[in-house]
Coordinates of C-alpha atoms and ligand atoms in Angstrom, one line a residue:
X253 CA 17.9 13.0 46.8
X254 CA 17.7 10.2 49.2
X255 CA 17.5 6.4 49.9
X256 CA 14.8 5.8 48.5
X257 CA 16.0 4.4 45.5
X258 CA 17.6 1.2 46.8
X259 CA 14.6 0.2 48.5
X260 CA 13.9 -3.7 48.2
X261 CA 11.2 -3.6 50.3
X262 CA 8.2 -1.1 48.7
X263 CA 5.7 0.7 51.0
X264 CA 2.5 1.6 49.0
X265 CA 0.3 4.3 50.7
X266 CA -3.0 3.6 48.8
X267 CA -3.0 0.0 49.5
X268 CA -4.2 -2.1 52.1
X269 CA -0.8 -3.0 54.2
X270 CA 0.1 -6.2 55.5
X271 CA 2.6 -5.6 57.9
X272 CA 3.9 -8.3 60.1
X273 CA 7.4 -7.4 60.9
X274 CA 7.9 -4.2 62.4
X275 CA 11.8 -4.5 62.9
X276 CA 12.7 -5.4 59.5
X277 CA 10.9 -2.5 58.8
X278 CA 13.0 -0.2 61.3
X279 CA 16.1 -1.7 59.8
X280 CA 15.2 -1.2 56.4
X281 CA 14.1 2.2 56.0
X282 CA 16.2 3.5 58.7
X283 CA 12.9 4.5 60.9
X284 CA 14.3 4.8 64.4
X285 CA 12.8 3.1 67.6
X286 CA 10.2 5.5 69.6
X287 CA 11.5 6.3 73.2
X288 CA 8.3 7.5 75.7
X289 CA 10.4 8.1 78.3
X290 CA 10.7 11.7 78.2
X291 CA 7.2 12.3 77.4
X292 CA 5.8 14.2 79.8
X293 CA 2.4 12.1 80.8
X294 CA 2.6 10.3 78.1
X295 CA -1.1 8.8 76.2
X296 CA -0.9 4.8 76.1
X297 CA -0.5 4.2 72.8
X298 CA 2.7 5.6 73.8
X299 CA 3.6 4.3 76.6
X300 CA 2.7 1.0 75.7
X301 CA 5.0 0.9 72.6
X302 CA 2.0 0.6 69.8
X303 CA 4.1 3.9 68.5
X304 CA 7.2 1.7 67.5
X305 CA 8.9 4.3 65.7
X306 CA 10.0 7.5 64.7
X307 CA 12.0 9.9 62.2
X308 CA 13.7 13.0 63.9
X309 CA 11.7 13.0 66.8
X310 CA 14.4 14.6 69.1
X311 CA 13.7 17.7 67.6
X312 CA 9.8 17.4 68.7
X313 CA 11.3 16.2 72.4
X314 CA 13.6 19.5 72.3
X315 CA 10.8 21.8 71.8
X316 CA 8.2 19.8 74.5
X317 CA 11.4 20.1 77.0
X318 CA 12.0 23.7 76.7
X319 CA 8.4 24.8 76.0
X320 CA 9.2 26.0 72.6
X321 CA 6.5 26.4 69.6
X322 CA 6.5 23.4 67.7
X323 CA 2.9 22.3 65.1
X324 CA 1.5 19.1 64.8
X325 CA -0.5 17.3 61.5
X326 CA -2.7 15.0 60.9
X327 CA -4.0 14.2 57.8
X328 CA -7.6 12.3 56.9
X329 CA -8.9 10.9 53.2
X330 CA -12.2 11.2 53.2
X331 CA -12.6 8.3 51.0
X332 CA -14.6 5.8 53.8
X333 CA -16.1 5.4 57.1
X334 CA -13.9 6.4 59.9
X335 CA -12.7 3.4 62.1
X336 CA -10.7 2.5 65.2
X337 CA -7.0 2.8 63.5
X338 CA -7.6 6.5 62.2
X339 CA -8.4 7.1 65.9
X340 CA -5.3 5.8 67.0
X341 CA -3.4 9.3 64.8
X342 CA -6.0 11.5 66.4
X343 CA -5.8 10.0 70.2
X344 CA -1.8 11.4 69.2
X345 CA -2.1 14.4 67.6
X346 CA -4.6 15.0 70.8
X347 CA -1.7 14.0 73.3
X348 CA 0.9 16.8 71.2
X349 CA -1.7 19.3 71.6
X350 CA -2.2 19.0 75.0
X351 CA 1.6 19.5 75.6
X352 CA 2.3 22.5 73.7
X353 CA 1.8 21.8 69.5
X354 CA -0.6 23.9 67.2
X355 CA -2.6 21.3 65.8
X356 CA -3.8 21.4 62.0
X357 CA -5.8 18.9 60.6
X358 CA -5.9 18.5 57.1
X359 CA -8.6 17.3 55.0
X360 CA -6.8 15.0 52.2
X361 CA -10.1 16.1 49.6
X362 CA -7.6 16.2 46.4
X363 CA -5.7 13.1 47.1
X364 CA -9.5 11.2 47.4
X365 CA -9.9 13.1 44.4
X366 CA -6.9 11.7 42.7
X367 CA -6.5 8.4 43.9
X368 CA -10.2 7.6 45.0
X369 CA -12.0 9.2 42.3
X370 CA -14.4 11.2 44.5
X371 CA -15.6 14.2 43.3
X372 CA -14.3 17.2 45.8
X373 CA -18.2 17.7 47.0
X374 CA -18.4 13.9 48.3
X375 CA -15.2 14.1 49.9
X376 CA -16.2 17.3 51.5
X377 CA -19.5 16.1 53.0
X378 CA -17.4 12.4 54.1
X379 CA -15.3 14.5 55.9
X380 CA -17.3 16.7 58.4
X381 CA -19.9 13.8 58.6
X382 CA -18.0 11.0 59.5
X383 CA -14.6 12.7 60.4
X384 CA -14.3 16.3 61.7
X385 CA -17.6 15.5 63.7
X386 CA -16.2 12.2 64.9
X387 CA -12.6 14.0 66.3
X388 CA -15.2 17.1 68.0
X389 CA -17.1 13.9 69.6
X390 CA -13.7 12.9 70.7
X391 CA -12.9 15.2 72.2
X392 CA -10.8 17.3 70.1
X393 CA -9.5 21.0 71.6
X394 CA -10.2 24.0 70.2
X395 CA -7.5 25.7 71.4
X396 CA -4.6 25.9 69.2
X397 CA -6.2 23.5 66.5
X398 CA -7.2 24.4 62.7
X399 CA -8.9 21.9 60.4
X400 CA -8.5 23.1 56.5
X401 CA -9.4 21.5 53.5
X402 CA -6.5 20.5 50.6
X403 CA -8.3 21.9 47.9
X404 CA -9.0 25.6 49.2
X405 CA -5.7 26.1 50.9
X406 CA -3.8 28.2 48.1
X407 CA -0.7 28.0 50.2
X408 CA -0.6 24.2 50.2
X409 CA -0.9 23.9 46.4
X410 CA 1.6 26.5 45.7
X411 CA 4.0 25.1 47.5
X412 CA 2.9 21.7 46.0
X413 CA 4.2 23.0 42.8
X414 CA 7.2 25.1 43.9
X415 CA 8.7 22.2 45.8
X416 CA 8.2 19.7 42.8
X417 CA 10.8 21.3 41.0
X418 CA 13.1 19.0 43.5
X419 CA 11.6 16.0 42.5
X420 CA 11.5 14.0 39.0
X421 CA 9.8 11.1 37.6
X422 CA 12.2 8.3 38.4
X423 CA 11.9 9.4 42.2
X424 CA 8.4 9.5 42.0
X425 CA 8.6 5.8 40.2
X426 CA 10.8 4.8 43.1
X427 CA 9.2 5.4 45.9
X428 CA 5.9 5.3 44.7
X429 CA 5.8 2.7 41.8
X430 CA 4.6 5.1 39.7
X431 CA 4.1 4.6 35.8
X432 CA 3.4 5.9 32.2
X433 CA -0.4 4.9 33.1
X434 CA -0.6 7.3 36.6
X435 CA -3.1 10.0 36.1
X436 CA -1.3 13.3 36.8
X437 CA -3.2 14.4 39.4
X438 CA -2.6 11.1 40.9
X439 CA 1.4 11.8 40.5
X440 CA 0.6 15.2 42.0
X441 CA -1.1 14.0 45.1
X442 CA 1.8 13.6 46.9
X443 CA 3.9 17.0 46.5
X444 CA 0.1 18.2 47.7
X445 CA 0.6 16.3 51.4
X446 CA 4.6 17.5 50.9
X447 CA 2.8 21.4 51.2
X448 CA 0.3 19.8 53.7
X449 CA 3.2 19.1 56.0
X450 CA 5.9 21.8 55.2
X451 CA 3.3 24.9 54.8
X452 CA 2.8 24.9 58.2
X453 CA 5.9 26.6 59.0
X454 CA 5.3 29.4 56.9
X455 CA 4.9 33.1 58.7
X456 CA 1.3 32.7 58.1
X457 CA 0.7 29.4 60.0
X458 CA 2.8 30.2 62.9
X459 CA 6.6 30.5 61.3
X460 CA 9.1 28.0 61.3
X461 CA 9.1 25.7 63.8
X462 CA 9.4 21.4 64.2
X463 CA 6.9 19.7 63.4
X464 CA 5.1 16.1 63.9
X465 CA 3.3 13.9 61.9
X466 CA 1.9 11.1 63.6
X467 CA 0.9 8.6 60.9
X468 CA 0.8 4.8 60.0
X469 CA 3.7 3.1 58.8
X470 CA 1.9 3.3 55.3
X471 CA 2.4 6.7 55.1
X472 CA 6.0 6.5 55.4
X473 CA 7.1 7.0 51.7
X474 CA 5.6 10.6 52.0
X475 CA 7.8 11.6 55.3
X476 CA 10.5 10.1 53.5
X477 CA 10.0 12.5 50.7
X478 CA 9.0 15.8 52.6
X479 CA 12.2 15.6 54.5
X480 CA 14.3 15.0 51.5
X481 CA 12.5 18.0 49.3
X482 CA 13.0 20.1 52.3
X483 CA 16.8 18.4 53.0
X484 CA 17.0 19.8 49.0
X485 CA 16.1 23.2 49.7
X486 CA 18.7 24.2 52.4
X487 CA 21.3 26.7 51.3
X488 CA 23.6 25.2 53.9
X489 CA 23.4 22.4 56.1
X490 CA 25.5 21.7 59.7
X491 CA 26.4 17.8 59.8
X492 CA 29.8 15.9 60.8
X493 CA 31.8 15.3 57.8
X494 CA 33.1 12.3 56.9
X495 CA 36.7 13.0 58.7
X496 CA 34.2 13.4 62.3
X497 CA 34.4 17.4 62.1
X498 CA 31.6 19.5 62.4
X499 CA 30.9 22.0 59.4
X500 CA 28.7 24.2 57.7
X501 CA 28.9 22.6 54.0
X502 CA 27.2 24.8 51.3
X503 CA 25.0 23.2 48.6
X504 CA 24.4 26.4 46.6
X505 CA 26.9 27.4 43.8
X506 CA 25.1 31.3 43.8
X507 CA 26.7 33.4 46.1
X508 CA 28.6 30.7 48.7
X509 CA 30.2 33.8 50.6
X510 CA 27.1 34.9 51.4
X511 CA 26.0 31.9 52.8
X512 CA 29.2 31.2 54.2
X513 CA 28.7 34.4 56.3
X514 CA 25.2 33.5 57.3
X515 CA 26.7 30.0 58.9
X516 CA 29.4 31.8 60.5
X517 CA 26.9 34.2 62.1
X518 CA 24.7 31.4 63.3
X519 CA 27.7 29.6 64.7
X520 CA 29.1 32.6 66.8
X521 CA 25.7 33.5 67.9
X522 CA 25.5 29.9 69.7
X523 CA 28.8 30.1 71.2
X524 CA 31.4 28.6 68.9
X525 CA 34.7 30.3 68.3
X526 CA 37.0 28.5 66.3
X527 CA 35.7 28.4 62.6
X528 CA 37.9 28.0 59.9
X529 CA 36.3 28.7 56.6
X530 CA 37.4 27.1 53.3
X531 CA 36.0 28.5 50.4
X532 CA 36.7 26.2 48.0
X533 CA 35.0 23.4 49.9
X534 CA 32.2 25.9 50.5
X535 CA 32.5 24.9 54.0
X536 CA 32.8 26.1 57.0
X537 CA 34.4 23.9 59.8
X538 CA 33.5 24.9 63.4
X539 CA 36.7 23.0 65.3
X540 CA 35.3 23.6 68.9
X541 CA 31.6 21.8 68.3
X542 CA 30.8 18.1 69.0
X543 CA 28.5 16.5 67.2
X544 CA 26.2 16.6 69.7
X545 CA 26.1 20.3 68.8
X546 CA 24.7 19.4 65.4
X547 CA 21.2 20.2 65.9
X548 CA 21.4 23.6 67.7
X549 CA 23.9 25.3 64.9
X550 CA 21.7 23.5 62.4
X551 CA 19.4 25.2 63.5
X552 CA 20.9 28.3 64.3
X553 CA 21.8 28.4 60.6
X554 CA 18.1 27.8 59.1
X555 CA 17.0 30.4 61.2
X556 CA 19.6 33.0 59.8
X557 CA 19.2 31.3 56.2
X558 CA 15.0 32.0 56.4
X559 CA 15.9 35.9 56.1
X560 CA 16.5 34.8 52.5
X561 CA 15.4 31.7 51.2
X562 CA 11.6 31.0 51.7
X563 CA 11.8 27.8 51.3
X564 CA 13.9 26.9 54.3
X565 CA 12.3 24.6 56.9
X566 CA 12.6 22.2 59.3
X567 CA 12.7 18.4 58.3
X568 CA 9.3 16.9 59.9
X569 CA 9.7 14.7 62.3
X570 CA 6.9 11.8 62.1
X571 CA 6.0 8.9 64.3
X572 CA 4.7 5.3 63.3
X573 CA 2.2 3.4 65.1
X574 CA 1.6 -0.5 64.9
X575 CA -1.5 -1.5 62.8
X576 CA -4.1 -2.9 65.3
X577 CA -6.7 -5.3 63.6
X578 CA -9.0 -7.8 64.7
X579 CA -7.1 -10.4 62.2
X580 CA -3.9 -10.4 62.7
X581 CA -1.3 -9.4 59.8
X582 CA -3.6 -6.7 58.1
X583 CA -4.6 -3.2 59.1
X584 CA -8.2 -2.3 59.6
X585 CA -9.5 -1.7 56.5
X586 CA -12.9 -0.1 55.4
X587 CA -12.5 -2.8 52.2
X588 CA -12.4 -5.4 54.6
X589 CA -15.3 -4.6 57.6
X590 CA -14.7 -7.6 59.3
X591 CA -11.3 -6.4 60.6
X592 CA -12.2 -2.7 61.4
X593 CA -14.6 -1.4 64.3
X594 CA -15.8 1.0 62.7
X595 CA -17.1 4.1 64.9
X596 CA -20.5 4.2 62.8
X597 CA -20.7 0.6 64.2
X598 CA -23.9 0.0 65.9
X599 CA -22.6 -1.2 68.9
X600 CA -23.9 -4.4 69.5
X601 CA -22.1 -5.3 66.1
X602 CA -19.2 -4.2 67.0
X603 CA -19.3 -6.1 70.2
X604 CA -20.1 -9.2 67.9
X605 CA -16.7 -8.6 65.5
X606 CA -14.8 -8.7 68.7
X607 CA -16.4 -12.1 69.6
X608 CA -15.7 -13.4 66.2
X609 CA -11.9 -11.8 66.7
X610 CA -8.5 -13.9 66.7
X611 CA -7.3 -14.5 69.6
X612 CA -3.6 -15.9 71.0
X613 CA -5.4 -18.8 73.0
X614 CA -4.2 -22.5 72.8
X615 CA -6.2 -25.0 70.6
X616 CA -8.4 -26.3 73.3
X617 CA -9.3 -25.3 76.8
X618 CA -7.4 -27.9 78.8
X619 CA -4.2 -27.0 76.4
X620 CA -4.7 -23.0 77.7
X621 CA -5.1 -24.2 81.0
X622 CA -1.8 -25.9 81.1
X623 CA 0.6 -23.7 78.7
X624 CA -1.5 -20.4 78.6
X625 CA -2.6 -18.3 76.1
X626 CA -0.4 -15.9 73.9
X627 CA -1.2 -12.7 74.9
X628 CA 1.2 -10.8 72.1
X629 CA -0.2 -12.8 69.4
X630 CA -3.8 -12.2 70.1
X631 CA -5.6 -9.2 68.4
X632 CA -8.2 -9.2 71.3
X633 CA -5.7 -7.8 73.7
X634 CA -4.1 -5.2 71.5
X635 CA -7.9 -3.8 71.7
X636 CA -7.7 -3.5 75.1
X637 CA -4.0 -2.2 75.0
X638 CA -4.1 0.1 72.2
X639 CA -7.7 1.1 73.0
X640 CA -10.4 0.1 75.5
X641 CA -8.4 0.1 78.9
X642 CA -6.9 2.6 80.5
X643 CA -5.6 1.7 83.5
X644 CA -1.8 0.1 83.2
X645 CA -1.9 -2.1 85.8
X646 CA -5.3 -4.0 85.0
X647 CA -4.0 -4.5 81.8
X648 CA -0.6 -6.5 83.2
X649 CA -3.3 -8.2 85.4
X650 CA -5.1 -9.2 82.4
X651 CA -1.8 -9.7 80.5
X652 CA -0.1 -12.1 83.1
X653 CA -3.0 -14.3 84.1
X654 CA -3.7 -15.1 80.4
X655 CA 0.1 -16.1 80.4
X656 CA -0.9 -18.3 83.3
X657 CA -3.6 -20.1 81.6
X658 CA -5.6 -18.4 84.4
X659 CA -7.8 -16.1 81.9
X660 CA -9.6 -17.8 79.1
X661 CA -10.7 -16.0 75.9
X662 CA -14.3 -16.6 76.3
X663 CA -13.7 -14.1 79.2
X664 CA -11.4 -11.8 77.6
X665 CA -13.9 -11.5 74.3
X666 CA -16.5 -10.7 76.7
X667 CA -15.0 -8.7 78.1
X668 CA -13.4 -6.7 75.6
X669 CA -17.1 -6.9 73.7
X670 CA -18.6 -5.0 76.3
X671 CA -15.9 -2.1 76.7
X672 CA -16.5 -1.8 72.9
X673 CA -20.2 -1.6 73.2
X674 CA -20.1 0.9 76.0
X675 CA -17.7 3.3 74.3
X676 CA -19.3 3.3 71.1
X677 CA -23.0 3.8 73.0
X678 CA -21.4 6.6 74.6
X679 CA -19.7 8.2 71.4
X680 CA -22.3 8.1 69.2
X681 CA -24.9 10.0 71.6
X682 CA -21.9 12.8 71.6
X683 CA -21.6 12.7 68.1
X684 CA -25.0 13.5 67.7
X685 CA -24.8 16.5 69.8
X686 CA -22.0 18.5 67.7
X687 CA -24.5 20.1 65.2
X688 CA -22.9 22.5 63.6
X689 CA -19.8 23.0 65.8
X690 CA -17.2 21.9 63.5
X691 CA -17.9 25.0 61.9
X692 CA -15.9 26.7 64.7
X693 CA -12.5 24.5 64.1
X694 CA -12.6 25.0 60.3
X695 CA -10.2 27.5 58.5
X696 CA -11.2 28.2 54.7
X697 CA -8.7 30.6 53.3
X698 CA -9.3 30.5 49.6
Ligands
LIG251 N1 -2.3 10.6 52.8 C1 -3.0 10.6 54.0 C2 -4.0 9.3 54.1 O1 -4.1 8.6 53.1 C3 -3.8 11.8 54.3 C4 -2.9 13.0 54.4 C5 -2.9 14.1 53.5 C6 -2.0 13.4 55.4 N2 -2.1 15.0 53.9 C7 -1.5 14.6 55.1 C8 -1.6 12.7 56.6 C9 -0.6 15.2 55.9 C10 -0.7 13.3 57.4 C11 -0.2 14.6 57.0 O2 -4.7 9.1 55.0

């Protein structure tokens, strides 16, 4: 299994992150940089580059091209009030619905559980209250879109515990910094988000097909772990070898003709002719592929390899999206209100932490005037960018006469203060309105 034991750097999901440097952090985990250009329409955050990166995302691009199934998941802990950040995973998992993805949203009530120590009733009132109800006031479709709950979806826990058998302790202790003092549940949480994100390709929730995660970077370790316990669990896998050819290399020792066959099946069926099998490699090299090809026989091959192993799926694909705060360095936090807008705000508070917020402006007036202000370092503006305005082209407006000195941030905060009053006004009347409605989106299957 994996990288993930080398790893200087440590990621900790249930801590608050401090990320400053987003390309050491593409470097060292091997996240890869996020490309919009091929997005159909796509949302700002987007667009804009606040989703820096991503982890097999061409397979997600493949599927939008050719109009081909693909799910998308989102995740919430119900452990505190919803804020700004957890929109910017929703305003996403929005945009891949909209161009084709089922959408599921999962209720993390077992990891608050575990790690929070909420009792499953609490987590289960935080969540419609300040969450589901919140995504239905935003606007969330109910067209292709399930919201379920950890702890009553028997197929997630199952394959919580089938999939574990991949994984041991010193894995866990790597990538997690686990210890002898972790409370098993805790230790469990995470093989529970592993079924969150894999059991969505199982015949009941729409068959195998790619699937997105749109998540913080913080969340990270537990891509890194899904794709690796469902890397494990392939029979056979199409990659380029280390002599550049392309082959079907067999990872089972039961039955490797068998397997073998199933690979040279799935390679003739997508065109390829020249396959010379070698049994006691357990491979099977396909001389006329490039390894362009990869994906497609790859593919090909789980596809003819589900007819027997259940456990076969695609590797997620995830995308990671800058933190936005109104401090800079830290990610809005509900420990720490005075760097999250949070949507429970009222909103002439709100507007007030945005007037309090750091900005990239010069020292003094007359310093801004002449050198102007530092639009990339100021948190102000990534509230307009990642959230408040819309249109592109007032924002370079906004961008290059700050630059200029033009634009102070007295004007800017006000600015900015107001858009944040207005939408929050505005969001909270809908909110009010959703009554019961998130009944409709809920799927209990116990
Ligand atoms: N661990 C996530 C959090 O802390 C919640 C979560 C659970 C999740 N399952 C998921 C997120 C599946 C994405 C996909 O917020």
């Amino acid at each position: 299994m994996g990288s993930a034991h080398s790893l200087r750097m440590r990621i900790d999901p249930w801590a608050t992150a401090q990320v400053s440097d987003y390309d050491r952090l593409l470097q060292e985990f091997g996240i890869g940089k996020f490309d919009s250009s091929h997005l159909p329409n796509p949302q700002r955050l987007f667009r804009r580059g606040i989703v820096f990166g991503q982890r097999g995302f061409d397979a997600i691009q493949r599927a939008i091209d050719r109009h081909s199934p693909f799910a998308v998941l989102t995740g919430l802990m119900p452990s505190g009030p919803m804020h700004l950040g957890h929109k910017m995973v929703l305003d996403q998992a929005m945009y891949f619905q909209s161009v084709g993805g089922d959408l599921f949203v999962c209720v993390a009530d077992i990891e608050a559980y575990a790690t929070r120590n909420m009792s499953l009733e609490k987590a289960r009132k935080i969540a419609i209250e300040e969450y589901i109800s919140s995504y239905i006031a935003l606007g969330l479709g109910r067209q292709r879109c399930q919201i379920y709950f950890q702890s009553t979806r028997k197929a997630v826990k199952d394959m919580a515990y089938l999939l574990g058998r991949k994984v041991n302790f010193s894995i866990m202790k790597a990538i997690y910094g686990m210890d002898d003092t972790t409370n098993m549940s805790h230790m469990f949480s995470p093989l529970v988000q592993v079924g969150d994100i894999l059991h969505v390709q199982l015949a009941k929730y729409g068959g195998l097909r790619p699937t997105v995660v749109p998540v913080g970077i913080d969340q990270d370790p537990h891509m890194r772990l899904t794709r690796d316990i469902a890397f494990a669990h392939r029979l056979c896998n199409v990659m380029v070898a280390k002599d550049g050819k392309v082959g079907a290399f067999v990872k089972t020792e039961e039955d490797v003709d068998g397997v073998l066959d199933i690979a040279e099946k799935a390679a003739r069926a997508s065109g390829f002719k020249d396959l010379k099998r070698i049994p006691a490699y357990k491979a099977l090299y396909i001389e006329d592929a490039e390894p362009d090809d990869v994906p497609a026989i790859d593919e090909a091959v789980l596809r003819e390899e589900a007819a027997r192993n259940n456990m076969a799926f695609f590797l997620p694909s995830s995308t990671y999206h800058r933190f936005i705060t109104l401090f800079s360095g830290d990610k809005m936090s509900s420990s720490r209100p005075e760097t999250a807008i949070f949507l429970s705000d009222p909103p002439a508070e709100a507007a007030k932490k945005i007037l309090r917020a750091k900005t990239g402006g010069a020292v003094s007036v007359d310093e801004h005037k002449k050198d102007g202000g530092k639009p990339t370092e100021c948190s102000v503006h990534d509230m307009l960018v990642a959230h408040l305005i819309e249109d592109d082209w007032k924002l370079s407006e906004m961008f290059q006469s700050c630059k200029r000195g033009e634009r102070l941030c007295g004007q800017c905060k006000k600015e900015a203060a107001a858009l944040v009053e207005n939408f929050l006004r505005d969001f909270q009347e809908r909110k009010k309105a959703v009554g019961d409605s998130w009944k409709d989106y809920v799927v209990e299957d116990l």
